[in-house]
PDB file of C-alpha atoms in Angstrom:
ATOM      1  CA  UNK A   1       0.245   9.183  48.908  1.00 59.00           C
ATOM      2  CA  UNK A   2      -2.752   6.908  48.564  1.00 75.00           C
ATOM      3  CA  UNK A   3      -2.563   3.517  46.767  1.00 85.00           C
ATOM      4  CA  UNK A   4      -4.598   3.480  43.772  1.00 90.00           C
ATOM      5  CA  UNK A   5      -8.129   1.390  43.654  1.00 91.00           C
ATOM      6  CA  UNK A   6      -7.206  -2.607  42.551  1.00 91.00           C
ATOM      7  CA  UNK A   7      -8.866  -5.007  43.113  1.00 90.00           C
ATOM      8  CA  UNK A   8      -6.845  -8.191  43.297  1.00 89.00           C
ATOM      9  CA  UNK A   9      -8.181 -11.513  41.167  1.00 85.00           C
ATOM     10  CA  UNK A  10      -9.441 -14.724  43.044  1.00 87.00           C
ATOM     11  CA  UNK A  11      -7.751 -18.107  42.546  1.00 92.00           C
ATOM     12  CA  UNK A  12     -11.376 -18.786  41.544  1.00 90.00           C
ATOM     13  CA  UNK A  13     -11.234 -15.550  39.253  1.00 86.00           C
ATOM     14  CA  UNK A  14      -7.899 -15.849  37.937  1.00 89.00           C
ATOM     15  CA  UNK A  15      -8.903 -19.850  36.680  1.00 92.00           C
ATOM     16  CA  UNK A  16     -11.839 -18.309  35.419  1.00 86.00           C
ATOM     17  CA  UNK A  17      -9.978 -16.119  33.075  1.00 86.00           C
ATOM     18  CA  UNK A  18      -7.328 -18.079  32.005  1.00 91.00           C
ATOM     19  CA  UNK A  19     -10.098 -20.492  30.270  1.00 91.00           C
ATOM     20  CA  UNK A  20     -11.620 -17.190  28.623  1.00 88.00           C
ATOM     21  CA  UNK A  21      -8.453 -16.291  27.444  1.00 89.00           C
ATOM     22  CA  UNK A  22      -7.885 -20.302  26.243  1.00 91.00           C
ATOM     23  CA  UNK A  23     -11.545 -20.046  24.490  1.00 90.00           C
ATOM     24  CA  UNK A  24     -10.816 -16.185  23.243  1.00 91.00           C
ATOM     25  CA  UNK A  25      -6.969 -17.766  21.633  1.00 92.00           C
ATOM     26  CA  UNK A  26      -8.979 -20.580  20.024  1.00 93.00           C
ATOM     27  CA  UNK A  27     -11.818 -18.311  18.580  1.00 91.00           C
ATOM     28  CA  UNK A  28     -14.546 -18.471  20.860  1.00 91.00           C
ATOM     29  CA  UNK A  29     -15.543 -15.133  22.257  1.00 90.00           C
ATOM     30  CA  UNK A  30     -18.162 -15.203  25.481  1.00 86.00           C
ATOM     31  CA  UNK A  31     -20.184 -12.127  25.005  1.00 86.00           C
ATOM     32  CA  UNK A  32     -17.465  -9.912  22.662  1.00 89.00           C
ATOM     33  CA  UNK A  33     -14.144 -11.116  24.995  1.00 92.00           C
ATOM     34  CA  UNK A  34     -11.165 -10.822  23.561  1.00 96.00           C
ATOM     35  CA  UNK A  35      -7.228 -11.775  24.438  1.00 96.00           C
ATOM     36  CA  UNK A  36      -5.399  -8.416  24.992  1.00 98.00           C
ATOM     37  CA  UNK A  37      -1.485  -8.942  25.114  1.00 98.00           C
ATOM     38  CA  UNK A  38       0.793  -5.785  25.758  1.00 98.00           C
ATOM     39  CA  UNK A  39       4.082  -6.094  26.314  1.00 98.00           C
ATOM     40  CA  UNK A  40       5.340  -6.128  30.462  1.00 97.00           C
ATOM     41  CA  UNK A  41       7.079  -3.114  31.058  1.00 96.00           C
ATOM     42  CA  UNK A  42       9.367  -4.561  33.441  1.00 95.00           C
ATOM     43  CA  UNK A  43       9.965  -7.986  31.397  1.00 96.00           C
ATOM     44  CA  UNK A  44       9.847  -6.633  28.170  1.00 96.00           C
ATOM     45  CA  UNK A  45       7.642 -10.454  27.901  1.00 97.00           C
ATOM     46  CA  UNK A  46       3.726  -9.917  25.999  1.00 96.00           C
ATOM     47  CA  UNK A  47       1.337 -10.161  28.757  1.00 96.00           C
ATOM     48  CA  UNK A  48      -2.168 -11.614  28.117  1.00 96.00           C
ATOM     49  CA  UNK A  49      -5.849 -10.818  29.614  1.00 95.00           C
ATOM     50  CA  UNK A  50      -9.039 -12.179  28.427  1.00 95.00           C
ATOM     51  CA  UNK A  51     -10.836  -7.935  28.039  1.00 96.00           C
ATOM     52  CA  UNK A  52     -14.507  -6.681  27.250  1.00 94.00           C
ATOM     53  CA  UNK A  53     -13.304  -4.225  24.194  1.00 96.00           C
ATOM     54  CA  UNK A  54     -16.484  -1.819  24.222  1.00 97.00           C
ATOM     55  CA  UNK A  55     -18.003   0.195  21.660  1.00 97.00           C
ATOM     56  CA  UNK A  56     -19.131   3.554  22.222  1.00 98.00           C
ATOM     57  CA  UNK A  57     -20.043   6.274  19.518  1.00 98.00           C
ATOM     58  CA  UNK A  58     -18.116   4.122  16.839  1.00 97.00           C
ATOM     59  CA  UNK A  59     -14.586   4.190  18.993  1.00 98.00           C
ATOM     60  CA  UNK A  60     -13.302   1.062  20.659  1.00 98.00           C
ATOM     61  CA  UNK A  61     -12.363   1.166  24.730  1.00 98.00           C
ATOM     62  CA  UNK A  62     -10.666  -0.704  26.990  1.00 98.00           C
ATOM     63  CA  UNK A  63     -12.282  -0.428  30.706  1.00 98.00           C
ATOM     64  CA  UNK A  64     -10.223  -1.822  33.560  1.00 98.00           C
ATOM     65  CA  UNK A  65     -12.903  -2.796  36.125  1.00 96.00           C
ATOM     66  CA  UNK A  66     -10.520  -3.689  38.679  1.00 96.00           C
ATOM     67  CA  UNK A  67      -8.903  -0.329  38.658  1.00 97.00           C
ATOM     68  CA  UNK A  68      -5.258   0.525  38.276  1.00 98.00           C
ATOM     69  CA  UNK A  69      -4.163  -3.217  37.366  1.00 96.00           C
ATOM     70  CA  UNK A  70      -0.592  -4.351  35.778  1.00 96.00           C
ATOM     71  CA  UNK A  71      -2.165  -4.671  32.756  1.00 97.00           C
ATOM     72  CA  UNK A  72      -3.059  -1.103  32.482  1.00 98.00           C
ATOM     73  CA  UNK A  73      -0.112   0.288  34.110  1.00 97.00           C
ATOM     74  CA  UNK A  74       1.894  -2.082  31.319  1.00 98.00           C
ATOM     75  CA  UNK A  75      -0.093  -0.248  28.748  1.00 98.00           C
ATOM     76  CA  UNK A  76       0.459   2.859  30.045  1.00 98.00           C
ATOM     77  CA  UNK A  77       4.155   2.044  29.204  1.00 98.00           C
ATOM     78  CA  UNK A  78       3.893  -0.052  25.571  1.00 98.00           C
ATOM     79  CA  UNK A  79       1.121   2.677  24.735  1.00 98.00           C
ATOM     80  CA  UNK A  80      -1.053  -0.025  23.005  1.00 98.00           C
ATOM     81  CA  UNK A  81      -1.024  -4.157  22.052  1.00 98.00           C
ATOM     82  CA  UNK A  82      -2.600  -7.036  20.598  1.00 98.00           C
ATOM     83  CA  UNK A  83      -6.470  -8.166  20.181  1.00 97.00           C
ATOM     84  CA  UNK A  84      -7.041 -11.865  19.521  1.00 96.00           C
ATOM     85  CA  UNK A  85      -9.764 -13.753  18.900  1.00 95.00           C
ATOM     86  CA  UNK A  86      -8.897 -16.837  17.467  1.00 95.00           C
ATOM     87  CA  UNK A  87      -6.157 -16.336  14.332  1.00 94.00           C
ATOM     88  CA  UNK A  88      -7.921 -13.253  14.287  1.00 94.00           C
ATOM     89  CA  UNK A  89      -4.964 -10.449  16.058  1.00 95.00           C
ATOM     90  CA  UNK A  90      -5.435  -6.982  15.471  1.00 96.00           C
ATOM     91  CA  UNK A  91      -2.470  -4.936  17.057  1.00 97.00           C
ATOM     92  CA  UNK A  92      -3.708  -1.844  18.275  1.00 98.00           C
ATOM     93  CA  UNK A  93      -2.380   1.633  19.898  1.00 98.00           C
ATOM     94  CA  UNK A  94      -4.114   3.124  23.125  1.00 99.00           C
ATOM     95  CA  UNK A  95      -4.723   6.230  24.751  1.00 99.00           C
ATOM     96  CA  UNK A  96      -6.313   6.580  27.910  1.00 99.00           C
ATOM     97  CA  UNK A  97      -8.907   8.861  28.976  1.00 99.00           C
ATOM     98  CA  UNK A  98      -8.679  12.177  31.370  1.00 98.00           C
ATOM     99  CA  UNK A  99     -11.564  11.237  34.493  1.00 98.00           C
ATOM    100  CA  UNK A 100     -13.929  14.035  32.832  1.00 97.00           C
ATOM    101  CA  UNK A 101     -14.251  12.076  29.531  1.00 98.00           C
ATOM    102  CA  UNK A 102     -15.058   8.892  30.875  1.00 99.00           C
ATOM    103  CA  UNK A 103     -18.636   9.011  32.490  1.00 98.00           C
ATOM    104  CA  UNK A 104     -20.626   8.109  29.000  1.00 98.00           C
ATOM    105  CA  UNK A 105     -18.150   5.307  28.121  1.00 99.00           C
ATOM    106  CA  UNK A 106     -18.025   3.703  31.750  1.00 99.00           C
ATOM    107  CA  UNK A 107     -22.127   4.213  31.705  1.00 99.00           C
ATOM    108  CA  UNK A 108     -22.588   2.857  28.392  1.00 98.00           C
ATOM    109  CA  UNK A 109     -19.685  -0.475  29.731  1.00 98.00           C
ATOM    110  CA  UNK A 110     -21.924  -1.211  32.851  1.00 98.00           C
ATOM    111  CA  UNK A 111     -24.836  -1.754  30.492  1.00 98.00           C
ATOM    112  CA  UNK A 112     -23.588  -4.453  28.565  1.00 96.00           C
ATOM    113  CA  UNK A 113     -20.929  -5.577  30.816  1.00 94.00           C
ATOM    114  CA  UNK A 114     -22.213  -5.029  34.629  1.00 95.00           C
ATOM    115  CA  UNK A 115     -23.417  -8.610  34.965  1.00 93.00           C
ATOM    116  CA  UNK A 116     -20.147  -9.396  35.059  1.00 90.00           C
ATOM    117  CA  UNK A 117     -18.597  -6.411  36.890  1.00 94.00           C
ATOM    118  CA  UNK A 118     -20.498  -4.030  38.949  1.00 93.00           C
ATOM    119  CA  UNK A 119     -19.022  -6.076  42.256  1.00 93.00           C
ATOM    120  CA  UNK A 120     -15.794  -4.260  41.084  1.00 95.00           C
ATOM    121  CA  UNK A 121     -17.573  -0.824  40.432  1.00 96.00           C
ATOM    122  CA  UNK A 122     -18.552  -0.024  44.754  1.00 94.00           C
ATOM    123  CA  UNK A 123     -21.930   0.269  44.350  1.00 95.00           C
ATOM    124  CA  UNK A 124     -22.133   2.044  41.128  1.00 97.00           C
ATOM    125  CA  UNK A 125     -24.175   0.543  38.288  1.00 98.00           C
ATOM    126  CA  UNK A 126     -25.876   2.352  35.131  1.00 98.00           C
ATOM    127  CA  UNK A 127     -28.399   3.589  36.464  1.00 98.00           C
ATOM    128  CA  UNK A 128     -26.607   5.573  39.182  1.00 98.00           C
ATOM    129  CA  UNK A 129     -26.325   9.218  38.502  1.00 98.00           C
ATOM    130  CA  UNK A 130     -23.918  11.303  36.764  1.00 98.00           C
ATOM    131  CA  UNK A 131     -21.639  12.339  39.664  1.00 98.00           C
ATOM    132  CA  UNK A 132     -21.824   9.092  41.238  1.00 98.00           C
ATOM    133  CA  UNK A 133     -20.054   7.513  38.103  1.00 98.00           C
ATOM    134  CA  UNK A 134     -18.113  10.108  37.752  1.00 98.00           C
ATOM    135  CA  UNK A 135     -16.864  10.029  41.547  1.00 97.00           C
ATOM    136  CA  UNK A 136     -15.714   6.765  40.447  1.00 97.00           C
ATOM    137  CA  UNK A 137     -13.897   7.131  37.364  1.00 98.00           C
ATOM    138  CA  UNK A 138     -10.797   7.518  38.855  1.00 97.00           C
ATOM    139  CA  UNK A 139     -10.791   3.908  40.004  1.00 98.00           C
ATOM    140  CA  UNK A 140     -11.391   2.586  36.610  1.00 98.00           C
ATOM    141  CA  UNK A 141      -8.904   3.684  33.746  1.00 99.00           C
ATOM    142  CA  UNK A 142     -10.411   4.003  30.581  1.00 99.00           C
ATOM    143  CA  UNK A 143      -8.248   3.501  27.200  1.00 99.00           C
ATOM    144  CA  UNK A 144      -9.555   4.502  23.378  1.00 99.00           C
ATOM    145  CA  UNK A 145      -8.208   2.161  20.558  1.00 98.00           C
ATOM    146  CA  UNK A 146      -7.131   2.943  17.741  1.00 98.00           C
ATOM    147  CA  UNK A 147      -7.181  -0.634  15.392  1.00 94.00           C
ATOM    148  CA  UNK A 148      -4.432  -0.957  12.914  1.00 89.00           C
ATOM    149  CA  UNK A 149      -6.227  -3.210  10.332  1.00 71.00           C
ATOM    150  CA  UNK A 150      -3.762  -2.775   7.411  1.00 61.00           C
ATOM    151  CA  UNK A 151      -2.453  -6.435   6.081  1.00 52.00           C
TER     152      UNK A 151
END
């Protein structure tokens, strides 16, 4: 059996995210980020990410560029979590995406957010073609939202 595509955070990286996640928990969002936390499936302790929640067609996503990450397999388990921005949380449930449903969410992601990661993405970018985004998006798990916003 294969391992699944991850690609493993920098030192660099990882610093680079915890202050996203600091400004995201203190409301300041860079560029739409967010503070995801789902709960560890192992720990049973909330995990937090700084995330890109995308848009697309009026539903919300969650894209993992780096591939099959903890934070997705931990969401796999909880089946959904928390958005924060600021005292802003929005708790949230999630269900991920078959490959074949993915290619217009993961092309309409690399528009806004490939600046920031087509180096995790192997070469594919927007503008590649159908197949060749689609012969990636098994690398990349792809979660729809669904925001509880009841008080």
């Amino acid at each position: 059996m294969s391992t699944p595509y991850y690609i493993r955070s920098s030192r660099l990286n990882t610093r680079f995210n915890s202050v996203v996640g600091w400004l995201a928990r203190h409301g300041v969002s860079l560029a739409g980020t967010a503070e995801m936390s789902v709960r560890g499936r192992k720990s049973g302790r909330m995990q937090r990410i700084p995330v890109n929640p995308h848009t697309y067609e009026g539903a919300r996503y969650l894209v993992s560029a780096r591939g099959h990450s903890q934070w997705v397999r931990n969401m796999r388990a909880a089946g959904g979590g928390e958005l924060r921005v600021g005292r802003k949380v929005h708790t949230f449930s999630a269900v991920e995406l078959p490959d074949e449903e993915k290619l217009p969410v993961l092309r309409t992601y690399l528009e806004k957010w490939g600046w920031e990661v087509n180096q995790y993405f192997d070469g594919v970018t927007a503008k590649s073609t159908d197949a060749e985004i689609t012969a990636a998006a098994g690398d990349h798990p792809v979660f729809r939202i669904t925001v509880d916003d009841r008080p």
